[in-house]
Coordinates of C-alpha atoms in Angstrom, one line a residue:
Chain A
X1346 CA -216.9 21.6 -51.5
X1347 CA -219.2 18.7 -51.5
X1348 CA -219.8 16.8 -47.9
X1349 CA -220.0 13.3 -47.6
X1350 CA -221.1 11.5 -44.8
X1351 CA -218.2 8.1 -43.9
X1352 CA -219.1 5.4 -41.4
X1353 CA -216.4 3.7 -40.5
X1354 CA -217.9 0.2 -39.0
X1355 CA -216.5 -2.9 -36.8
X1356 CA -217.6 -5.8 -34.8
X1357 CA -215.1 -4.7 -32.3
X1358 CA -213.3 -1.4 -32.2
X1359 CA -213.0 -0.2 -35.4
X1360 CA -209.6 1.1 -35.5
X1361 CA -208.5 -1.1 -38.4
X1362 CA -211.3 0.1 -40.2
X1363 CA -210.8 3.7 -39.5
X1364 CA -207.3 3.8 -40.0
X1365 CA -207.4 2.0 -43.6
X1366 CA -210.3 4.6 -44.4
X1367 CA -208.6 7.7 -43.5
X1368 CA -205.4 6.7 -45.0
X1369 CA -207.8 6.0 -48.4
X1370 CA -209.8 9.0 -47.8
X1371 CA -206.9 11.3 -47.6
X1372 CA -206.0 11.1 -51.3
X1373 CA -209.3 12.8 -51.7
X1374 CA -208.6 16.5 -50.3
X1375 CA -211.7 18.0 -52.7
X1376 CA -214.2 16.0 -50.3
X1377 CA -215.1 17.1 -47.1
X1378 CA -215.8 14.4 -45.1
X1379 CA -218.0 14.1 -42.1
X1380 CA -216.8 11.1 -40.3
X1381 CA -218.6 8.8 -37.7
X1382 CA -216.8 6.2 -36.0
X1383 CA -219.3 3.0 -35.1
X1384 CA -217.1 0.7 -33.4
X1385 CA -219.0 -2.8 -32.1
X1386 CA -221.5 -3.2 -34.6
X1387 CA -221.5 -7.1 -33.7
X1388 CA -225.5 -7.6 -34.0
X1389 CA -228.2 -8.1 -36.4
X1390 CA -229.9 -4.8 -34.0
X1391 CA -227.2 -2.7 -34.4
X1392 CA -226.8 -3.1 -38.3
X1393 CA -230.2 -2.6 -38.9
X1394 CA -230.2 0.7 -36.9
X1395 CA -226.6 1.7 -38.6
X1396 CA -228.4 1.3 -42.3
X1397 CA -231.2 4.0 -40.8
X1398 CA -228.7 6.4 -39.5
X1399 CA -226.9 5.6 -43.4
X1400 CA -230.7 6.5 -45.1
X1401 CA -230.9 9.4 -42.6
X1402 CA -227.4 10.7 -44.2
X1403 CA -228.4 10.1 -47.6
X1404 CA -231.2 12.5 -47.1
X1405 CA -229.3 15.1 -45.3
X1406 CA -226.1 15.1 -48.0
X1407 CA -227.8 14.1 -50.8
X1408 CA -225.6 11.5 -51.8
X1409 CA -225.5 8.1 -50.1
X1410 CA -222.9 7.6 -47.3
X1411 CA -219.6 5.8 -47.7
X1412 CA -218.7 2.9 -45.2
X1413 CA -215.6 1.4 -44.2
X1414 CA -216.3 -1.7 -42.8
X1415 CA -213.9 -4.7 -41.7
X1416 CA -216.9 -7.3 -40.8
X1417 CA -215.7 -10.9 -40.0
X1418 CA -219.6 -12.2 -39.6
X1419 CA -221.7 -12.7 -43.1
X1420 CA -225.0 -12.1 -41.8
X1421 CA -224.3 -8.9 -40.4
X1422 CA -222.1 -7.6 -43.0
X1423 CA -225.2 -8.6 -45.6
X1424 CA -227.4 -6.2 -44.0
X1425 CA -224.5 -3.2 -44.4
X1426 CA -224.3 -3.8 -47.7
X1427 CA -228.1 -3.6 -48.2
X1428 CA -228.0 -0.2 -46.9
X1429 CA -228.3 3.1 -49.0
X1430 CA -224.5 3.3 -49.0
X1431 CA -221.1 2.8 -50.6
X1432 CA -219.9 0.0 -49.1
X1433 CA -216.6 -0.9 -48.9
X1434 CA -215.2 -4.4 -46.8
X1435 CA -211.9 -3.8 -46.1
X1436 CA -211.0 -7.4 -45.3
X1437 CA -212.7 -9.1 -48.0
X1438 CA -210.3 -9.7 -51.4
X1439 CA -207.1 -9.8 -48.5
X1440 CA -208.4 -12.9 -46.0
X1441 CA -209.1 -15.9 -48.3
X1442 CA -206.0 -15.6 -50.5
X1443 CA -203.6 -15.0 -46.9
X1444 CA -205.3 -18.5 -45.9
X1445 CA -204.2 -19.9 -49.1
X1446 CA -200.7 -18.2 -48.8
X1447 CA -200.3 -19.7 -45.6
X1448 CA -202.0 -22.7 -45.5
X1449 CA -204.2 -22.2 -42.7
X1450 CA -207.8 -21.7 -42.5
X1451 CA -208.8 -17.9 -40.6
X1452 CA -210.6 -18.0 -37.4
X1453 CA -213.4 -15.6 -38.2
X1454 CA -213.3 -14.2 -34.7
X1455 CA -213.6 -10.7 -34.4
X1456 CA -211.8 -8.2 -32.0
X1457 CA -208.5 -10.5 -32.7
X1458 CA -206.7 -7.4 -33.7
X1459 CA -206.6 -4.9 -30.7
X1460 CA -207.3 -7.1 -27.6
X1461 CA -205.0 -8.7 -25.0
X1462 CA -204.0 -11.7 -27.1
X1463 CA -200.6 -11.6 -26.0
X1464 CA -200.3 -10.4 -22.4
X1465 CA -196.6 -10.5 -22.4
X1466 CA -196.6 -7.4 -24.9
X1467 CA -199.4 -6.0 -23.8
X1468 CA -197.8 -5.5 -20.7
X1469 CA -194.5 -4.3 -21.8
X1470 CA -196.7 -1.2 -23.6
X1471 CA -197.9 -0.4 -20.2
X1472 CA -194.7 -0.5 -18.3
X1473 CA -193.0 1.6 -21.3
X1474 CA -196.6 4.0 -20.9
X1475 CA -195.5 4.2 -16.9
X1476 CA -191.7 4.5 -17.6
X1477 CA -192.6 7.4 -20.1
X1478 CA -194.8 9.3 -17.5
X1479 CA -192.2 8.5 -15.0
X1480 CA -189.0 10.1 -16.8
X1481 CA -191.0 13.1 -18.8
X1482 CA -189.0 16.5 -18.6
X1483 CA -185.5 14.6 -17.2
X1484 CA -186.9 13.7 -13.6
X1485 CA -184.7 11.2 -13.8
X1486 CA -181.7 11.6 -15.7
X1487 CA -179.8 8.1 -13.5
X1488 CA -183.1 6.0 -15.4
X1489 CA -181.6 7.0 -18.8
X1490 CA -179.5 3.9 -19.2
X1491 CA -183.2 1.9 -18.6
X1492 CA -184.3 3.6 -21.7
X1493 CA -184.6 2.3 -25.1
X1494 CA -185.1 6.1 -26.6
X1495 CA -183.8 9.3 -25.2
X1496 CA -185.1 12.7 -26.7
X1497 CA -183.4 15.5 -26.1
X1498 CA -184.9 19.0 -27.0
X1499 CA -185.9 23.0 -25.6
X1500 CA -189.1 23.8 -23.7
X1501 CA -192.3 22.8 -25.9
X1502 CA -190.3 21.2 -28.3
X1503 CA -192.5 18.2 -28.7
X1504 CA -190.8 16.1 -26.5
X1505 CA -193.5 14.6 -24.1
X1506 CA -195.9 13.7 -26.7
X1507 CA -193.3 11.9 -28.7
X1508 CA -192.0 9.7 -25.7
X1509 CA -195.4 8.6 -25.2
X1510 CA -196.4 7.7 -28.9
X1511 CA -192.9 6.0 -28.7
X1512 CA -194.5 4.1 -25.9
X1513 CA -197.7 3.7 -26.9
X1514 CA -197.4 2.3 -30.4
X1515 CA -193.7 0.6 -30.4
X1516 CA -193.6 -0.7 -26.7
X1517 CA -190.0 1.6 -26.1
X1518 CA -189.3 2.8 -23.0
X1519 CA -188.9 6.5 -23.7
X1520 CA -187.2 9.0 -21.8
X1521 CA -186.4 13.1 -22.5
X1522 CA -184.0 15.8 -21.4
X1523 CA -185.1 19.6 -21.6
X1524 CA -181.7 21.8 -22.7
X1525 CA -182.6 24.7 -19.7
X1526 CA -180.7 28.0 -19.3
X1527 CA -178.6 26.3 -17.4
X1528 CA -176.9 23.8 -19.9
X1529 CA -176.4 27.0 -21.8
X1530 CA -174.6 28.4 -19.3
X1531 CA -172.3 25.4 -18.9
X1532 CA -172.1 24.7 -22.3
X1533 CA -172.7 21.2 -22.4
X1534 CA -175.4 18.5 -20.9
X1535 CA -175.5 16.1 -18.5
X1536 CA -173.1 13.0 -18.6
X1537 CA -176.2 10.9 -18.7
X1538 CA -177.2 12.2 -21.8
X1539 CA -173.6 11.8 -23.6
X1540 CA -173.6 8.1 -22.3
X1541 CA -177.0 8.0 -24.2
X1542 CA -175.7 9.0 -27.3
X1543 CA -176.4 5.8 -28.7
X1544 CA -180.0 6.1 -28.5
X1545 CA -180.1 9.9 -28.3
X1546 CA -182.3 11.8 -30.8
X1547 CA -182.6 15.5 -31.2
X1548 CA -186.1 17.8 -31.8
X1549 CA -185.7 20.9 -32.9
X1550 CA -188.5 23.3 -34.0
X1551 CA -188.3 26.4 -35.8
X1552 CA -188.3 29.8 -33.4
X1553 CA -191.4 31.6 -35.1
X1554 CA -193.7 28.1 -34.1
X1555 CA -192.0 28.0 -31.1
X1556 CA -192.9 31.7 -30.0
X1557 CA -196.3 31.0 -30.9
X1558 CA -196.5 27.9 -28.6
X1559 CA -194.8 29.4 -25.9
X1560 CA -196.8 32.5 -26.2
X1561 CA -200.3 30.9 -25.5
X1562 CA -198.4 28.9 -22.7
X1563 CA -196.5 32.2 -20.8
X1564 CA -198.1 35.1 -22.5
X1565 CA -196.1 38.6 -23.0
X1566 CA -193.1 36.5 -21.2
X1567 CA -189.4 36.5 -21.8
X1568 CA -189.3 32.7 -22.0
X1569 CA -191.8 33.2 -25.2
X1570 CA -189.7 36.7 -26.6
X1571 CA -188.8 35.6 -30.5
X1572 CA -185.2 36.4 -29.3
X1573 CA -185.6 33.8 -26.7
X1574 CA -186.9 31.0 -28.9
X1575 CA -184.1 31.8 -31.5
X1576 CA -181.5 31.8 -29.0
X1577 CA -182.4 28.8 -27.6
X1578 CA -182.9 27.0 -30.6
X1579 CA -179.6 28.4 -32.0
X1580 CA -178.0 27.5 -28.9
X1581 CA -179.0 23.9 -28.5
X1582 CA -178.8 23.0 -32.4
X1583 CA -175.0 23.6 -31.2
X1584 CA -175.0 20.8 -28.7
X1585 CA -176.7 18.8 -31.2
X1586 CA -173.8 19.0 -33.6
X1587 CA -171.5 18.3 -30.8
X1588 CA -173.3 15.1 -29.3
X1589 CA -173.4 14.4 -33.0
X1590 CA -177.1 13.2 -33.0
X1591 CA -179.9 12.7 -35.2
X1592 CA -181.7 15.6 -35.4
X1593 CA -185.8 15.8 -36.1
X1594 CA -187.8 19.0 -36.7
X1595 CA -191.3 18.8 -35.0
X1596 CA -192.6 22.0 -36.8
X1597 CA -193.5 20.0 -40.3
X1598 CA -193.7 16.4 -38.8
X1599 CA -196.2 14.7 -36.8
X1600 CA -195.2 12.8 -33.7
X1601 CA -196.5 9.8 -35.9
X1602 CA -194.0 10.6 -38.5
X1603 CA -191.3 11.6 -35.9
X1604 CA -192.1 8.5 -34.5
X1605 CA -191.4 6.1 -37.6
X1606 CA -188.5 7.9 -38.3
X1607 CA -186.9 6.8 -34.9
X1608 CA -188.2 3.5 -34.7
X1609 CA -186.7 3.2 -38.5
X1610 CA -183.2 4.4 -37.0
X1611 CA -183.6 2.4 -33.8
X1612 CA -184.1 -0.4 -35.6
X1613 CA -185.8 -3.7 -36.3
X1614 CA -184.3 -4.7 -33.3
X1615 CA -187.4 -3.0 -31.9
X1616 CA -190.0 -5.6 -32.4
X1617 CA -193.3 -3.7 -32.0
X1618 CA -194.7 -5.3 -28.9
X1619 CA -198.4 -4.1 -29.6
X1620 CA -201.7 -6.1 -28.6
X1621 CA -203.1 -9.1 -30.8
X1622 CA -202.2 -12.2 -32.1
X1623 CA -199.8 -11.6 -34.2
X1624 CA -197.6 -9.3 -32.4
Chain B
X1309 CA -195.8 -23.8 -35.5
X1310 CA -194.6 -22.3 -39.3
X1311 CA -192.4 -19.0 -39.1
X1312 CA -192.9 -16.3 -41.6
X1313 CA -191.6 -13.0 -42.1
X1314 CA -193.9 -10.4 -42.6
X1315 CA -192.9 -6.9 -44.2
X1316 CA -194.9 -3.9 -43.5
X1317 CA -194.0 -1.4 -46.9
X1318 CA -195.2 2.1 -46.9
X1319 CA -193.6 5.3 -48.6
X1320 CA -194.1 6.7 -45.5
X1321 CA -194.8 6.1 -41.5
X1322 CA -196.4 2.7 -42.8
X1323 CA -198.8 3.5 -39.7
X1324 CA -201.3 1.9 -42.2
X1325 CA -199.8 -1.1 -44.0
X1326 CA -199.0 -2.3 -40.3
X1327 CA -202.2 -1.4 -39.2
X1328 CA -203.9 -3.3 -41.7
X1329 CA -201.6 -6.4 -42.2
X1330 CA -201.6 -7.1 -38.3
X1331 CA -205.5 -6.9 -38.1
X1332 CA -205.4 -9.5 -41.3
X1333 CA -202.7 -11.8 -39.3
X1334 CA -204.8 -11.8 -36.4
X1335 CA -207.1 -14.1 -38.1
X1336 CA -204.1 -17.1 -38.1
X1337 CA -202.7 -17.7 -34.8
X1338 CA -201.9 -21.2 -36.2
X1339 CA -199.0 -19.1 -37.7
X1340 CA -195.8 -17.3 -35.9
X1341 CA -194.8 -14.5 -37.5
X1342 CA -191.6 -12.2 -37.2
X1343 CA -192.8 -8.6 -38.5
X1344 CA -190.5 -6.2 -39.4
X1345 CA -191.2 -2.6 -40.1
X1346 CA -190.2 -0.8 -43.1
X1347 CA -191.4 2.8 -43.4
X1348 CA -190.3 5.5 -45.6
X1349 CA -189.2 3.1 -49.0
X1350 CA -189.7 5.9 -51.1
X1351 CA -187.2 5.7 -53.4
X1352 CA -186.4 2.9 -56.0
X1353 CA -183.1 2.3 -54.2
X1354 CA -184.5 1.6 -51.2
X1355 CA -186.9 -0.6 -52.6
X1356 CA -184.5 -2.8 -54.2
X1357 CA -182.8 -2.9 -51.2
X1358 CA -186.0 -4.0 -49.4
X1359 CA -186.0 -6.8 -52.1
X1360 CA -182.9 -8.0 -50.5
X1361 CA -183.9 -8.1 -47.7
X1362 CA -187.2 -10.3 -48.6
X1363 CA -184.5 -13.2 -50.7
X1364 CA -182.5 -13.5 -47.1
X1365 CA -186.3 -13.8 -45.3
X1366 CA -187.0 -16.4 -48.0
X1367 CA -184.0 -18.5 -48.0
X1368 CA -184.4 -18.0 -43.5
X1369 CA -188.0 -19.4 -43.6
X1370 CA -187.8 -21.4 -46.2
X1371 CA -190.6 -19.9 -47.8
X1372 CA -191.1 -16.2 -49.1
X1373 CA -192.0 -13.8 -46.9
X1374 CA -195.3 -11.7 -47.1
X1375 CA -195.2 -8.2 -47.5
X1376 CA -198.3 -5.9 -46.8
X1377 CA -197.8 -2.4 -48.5
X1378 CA -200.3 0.8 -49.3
X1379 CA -197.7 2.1 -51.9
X1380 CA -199.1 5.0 -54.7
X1381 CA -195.7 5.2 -56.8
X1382 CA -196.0 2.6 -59.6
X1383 CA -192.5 2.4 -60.1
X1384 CA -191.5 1.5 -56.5
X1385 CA -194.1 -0.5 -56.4
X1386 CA -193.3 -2.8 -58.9
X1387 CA -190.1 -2.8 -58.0
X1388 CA -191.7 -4.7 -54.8
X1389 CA -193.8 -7.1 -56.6
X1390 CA -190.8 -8.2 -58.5
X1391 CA -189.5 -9.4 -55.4
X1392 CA -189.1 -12.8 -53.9
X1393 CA -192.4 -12.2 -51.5
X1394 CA -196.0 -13.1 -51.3
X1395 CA -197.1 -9.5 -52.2
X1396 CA -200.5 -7.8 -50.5
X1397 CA -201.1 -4.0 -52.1
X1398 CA -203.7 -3.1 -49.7
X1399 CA -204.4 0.0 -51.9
X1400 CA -205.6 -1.4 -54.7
X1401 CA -209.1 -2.0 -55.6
X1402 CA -210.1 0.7 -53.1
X1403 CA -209.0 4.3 -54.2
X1404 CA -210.0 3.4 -58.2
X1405 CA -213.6 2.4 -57.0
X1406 CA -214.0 5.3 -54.4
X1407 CA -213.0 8.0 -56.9
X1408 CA -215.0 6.8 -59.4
X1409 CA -218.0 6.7 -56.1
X1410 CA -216.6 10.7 -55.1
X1411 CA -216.2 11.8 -58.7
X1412 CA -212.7 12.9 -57.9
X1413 CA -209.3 11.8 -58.7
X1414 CA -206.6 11.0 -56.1
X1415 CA -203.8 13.0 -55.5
X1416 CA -201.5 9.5 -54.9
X1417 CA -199.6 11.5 -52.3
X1418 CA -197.6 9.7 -50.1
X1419 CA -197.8 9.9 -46.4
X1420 CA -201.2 12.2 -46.9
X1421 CA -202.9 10.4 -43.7
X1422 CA -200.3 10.7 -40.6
X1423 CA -199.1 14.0 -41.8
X1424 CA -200.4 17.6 -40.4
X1425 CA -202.7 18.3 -43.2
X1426 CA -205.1 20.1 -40.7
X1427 CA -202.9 22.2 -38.1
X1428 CA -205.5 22.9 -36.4
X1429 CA -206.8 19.7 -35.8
X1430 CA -203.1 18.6 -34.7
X1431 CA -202.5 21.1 -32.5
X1432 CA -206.1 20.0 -30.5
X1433 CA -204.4 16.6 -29.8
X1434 CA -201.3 17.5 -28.9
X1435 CA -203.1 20.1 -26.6
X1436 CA -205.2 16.9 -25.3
X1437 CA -201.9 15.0 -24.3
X1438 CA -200.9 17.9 -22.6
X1439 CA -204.2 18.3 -20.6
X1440 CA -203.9 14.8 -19.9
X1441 CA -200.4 14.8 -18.4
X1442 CA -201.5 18.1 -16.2
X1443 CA -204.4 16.3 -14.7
X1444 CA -203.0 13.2 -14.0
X1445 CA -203.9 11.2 -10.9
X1446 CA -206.3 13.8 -9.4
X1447 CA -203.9 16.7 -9.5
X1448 CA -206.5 19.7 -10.5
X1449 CA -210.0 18.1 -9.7
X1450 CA -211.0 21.4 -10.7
X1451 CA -210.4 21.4 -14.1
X1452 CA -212.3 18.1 -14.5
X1453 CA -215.1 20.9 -15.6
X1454 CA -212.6 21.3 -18.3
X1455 CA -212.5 17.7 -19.2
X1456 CA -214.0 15.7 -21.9
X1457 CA -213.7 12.5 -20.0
X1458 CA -213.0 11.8 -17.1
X1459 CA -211.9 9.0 -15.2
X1460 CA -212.6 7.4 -11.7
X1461 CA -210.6 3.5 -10.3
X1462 CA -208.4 2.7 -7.8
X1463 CA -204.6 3.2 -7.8
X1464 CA -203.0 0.7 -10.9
X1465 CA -206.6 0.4 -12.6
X1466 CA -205.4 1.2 -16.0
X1467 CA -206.4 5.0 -15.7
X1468 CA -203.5 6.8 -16.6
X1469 CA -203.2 4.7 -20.2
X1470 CA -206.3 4.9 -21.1
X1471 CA -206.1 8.9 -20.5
X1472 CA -203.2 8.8 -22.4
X1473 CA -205.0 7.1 -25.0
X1474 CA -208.3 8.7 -25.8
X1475 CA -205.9 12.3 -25.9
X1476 CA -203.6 10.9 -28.1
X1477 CA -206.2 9.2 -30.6
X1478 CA -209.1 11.0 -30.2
X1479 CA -208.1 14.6 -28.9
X1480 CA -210.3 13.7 -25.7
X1481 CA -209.3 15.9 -22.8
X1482 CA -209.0 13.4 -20.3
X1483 CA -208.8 13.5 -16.7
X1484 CA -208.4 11.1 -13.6
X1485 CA -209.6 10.5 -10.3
X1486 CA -208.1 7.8 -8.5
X1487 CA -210.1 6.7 -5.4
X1488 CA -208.1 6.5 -1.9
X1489 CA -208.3 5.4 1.6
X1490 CA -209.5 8.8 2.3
X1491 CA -212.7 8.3 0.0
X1492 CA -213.5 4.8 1.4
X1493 CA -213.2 6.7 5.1
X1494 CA -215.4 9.3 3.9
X1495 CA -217.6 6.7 1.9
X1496 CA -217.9 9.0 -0.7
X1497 CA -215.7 11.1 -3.2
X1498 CA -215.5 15.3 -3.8
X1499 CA -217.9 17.5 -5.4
X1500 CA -215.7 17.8 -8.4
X1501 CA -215.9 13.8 -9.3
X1502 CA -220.1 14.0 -8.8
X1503 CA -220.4 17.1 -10.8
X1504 CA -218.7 14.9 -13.9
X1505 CA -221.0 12.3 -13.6
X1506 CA -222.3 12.9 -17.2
X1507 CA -218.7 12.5 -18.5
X1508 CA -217.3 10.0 -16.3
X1509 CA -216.4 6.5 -16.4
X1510 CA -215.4 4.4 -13.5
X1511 CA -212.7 1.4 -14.3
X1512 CA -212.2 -2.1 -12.3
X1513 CA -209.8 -4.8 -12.0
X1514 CA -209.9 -8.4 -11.3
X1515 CA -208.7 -8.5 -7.3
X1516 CA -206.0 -11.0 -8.4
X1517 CA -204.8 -8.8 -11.6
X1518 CA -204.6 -5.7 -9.5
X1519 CA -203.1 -8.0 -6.8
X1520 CA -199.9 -8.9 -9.1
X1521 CA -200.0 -5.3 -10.3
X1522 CA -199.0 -3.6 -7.1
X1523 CA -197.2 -6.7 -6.2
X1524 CA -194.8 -5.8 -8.8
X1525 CA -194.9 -2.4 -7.8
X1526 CA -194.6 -2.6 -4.1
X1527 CA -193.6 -6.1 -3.0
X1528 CA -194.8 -7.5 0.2
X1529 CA -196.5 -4.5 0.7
X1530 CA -200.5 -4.5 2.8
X1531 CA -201.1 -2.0 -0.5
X1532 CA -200.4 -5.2 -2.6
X1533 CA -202.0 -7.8 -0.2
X1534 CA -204.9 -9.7 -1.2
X1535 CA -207.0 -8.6 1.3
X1536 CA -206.5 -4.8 0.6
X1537 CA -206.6 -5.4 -2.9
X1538 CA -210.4 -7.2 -2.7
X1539 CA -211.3 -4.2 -0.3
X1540 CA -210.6 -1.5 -2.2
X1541 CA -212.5 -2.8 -5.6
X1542 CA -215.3 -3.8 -3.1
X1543 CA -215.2 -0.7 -2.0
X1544 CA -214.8 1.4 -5.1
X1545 CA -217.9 -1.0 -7.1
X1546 CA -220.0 0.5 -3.7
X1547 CA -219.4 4.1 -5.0
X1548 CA -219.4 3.5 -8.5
X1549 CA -223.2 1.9 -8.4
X1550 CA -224.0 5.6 -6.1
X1551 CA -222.6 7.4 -8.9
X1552 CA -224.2 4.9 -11.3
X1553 CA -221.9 6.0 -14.2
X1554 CA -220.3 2.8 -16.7
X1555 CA -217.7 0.6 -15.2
X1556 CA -215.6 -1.2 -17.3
X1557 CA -213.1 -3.9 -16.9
X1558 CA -209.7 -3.3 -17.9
X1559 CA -208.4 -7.1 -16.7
X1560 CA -209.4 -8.3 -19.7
X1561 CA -209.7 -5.4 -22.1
X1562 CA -207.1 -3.3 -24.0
X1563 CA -206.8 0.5 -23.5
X1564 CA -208.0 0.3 -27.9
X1565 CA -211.0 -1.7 -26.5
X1566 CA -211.9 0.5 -23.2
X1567 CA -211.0 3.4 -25.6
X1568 CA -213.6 2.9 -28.6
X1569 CA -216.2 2.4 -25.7
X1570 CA -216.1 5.4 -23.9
X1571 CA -216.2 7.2 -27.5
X1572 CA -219.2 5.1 -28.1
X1573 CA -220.7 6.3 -25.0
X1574 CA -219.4 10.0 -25.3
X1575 CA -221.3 9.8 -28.9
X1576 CA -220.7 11.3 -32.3
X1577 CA -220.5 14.3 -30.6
X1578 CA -216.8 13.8 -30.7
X1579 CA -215.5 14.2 -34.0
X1580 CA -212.2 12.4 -33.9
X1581 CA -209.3 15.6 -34.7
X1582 CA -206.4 12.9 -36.1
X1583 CA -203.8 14.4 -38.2
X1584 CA -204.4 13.6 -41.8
X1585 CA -206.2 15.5 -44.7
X1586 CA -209.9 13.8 -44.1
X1587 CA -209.3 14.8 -40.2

């Protein structure tokens, strides 16, 4: 397996650049990649250090380094490119023809894409970040008709994590109910979760990952017994069919995929309310 | 102000096309445009449905609609292009170039880079959100030793986002002291906070942001007066300088932006564990 060295490089955070880079370098599984995020690379300085620590790669791999770069300024991008590297400018080949699409001429500025440029959303990320950590586990079962998601799901089911990418990324106001022993007992959930039906959405996980999980959490306990897991999976995919929700299996998906697949069913009516201009 | 409709394509979460085409928008605030999300079109059906969807934009605006897409099927993909739209494949012209740079050829799987292609790796994030939901607002200062970050502000400073943040994207371990009446009395805060110093990061507030922060929060109240709010940030900055660790400024940066400069700080030594085969 040959190891490659990847900078991924930005006047401002980066993520743009590392996100575009990973998606590309993910269709290249034979590669092992050591990554290096270099986020604010916004002066001369800094570039010419960045095309040392690209030399001091070359040596080490043997082959020159890759970079990912989204640079906005010429005369800092020029000295990138005149490093020992593979350079690749992510923006370049997509910016002048969009200003000729739309008729406008592009600011240049850096940064544009993950700050505060629009308060308003900005804002509503946080309160759906607070309104997550405030409704986590069903604290607050009365808040479920504040909610724009409700996930419903067993112990370690991947519930918490997905509520707050939900908030995070899409700006929803996410909310989850564990099914206890105690639903099982009465057969049914809370009325707060039928009259959330609407925007109700089931995890389920398969009972050998769940043991495991469970297991590192309470080991050698009941709550983490195979038969446990499996009964309680078995026992809450039978609410499921009865609330007659979609249901989402976190084994196989990440709470990024679990994610779009909700936000696709929730809707467009969800306009993602992230930072920058154009959101 | 010009509307336009803006499609984000992907046979997949479309985590990237979005990612991408909003950076790109960014750079034209002259321009208002209504994004809508469109993950998982992998199927030719639901591509020409998509195509429908891009005449009504068109015949809405008044001018076709641009759509940004990282699809690897050719056949859905022209599909797309044959549509009414001003088409970006933000693909293209990077994965041709960068196997020929690798000496490998891609695998054009979909939905390679938001999936869990590295367990391993997946399960360290998740555990990260965990760890930063457990030691939350100074519940367990002493597992701040277990801690990759941690960090220090007064009550509505941004500290439980950012947490949130650098767990979710980076697989940081992060923790959070918030400082209290009981630290100003003291003049100084616990053993645990000190002993972090080399991992710690304090955050402020503008006095008027934080103001209309806990104004919302708890109206009329002396915790959201002026006079208290000026206090405690005076009195925090006091402490911060003592401990002499970074302070940054969440009034006017994102969690993204406070994010990438704490992983700055906290180095290369973090090697980012996202979900994703290159991860």
């Amino acid at each position: 397996m040959t190891n490659r060295t990847v900078f991924y490089v930005s006047e401002s955070t980066g993520i743009t650049a590392e996100t575009m880079g990973h998606s590309l370098l993910s269709q290249f599984d034979a590669v092992d990649f050591e990554q290096v995020y270099m986020p604010y690379i916004n002066t001369e300085l800094r570039a010419h250090a960045l095309t040392e620590r690209m030399q001091e790669a070359a040596e080490r791999d043997g082959v020159r380094p890759i970079v990912f770069a989204t640079m906005l300024d010429d005369g800092i991008r020029q000295i990138l490119r005149g490093g020992n590297c593979f350079y690749m400018e992510l923006f370049e080949g997509f910016i002048e023809p969009l200003a000729e699409e739309l008729g406008v001429a592009p600011s240049r500025m850096s940064g544009r894409s993950h700050a505060i440029t629009r308060p308003s959303s900005y804002t509503k990320r946080i309160e759906a970040i607070n309104f997550a950590m405030a409704n986590d586990d069903g604290i607050r079962p009365d808040n479920f008709n504040r909610a724009d998601v409700v996930l419903i799901g067993v112990s370690r089911s991947g519930k918490t994590p997905t509520c707050l990418y939900l908030a995070m990324h899409y700006g929803l106001c996410s909310a989850n109910y564990p099914i206890t022993e105690e639903d099982f007992v009465r057969g049914d959930v809370p009325q707060e979760v039928w009259d959330s039906r609407h925007k109700l959405f089931a995890l389920t996980i398969d009972p050998l990952r769940l043991q495991l999980i469970r297991e590192e959490r309470r080991p050698g306990s009941e709550y983490a017994s195979m038969t446990r897991c499996e009964q309680d999976i078995k026992k809450a995919q039978a609410i499921y069919r009865r609330l007659n929700v979609p249901i989402l299996n976190t084994t196989t998906q990440s709470i990024e995929e679990i994610s779009s697949h909700i936000v696709k069913i929730v809707g467009n009516a969800v306009t993602r309310p992230l930072v920058g201009g154009a959101r």
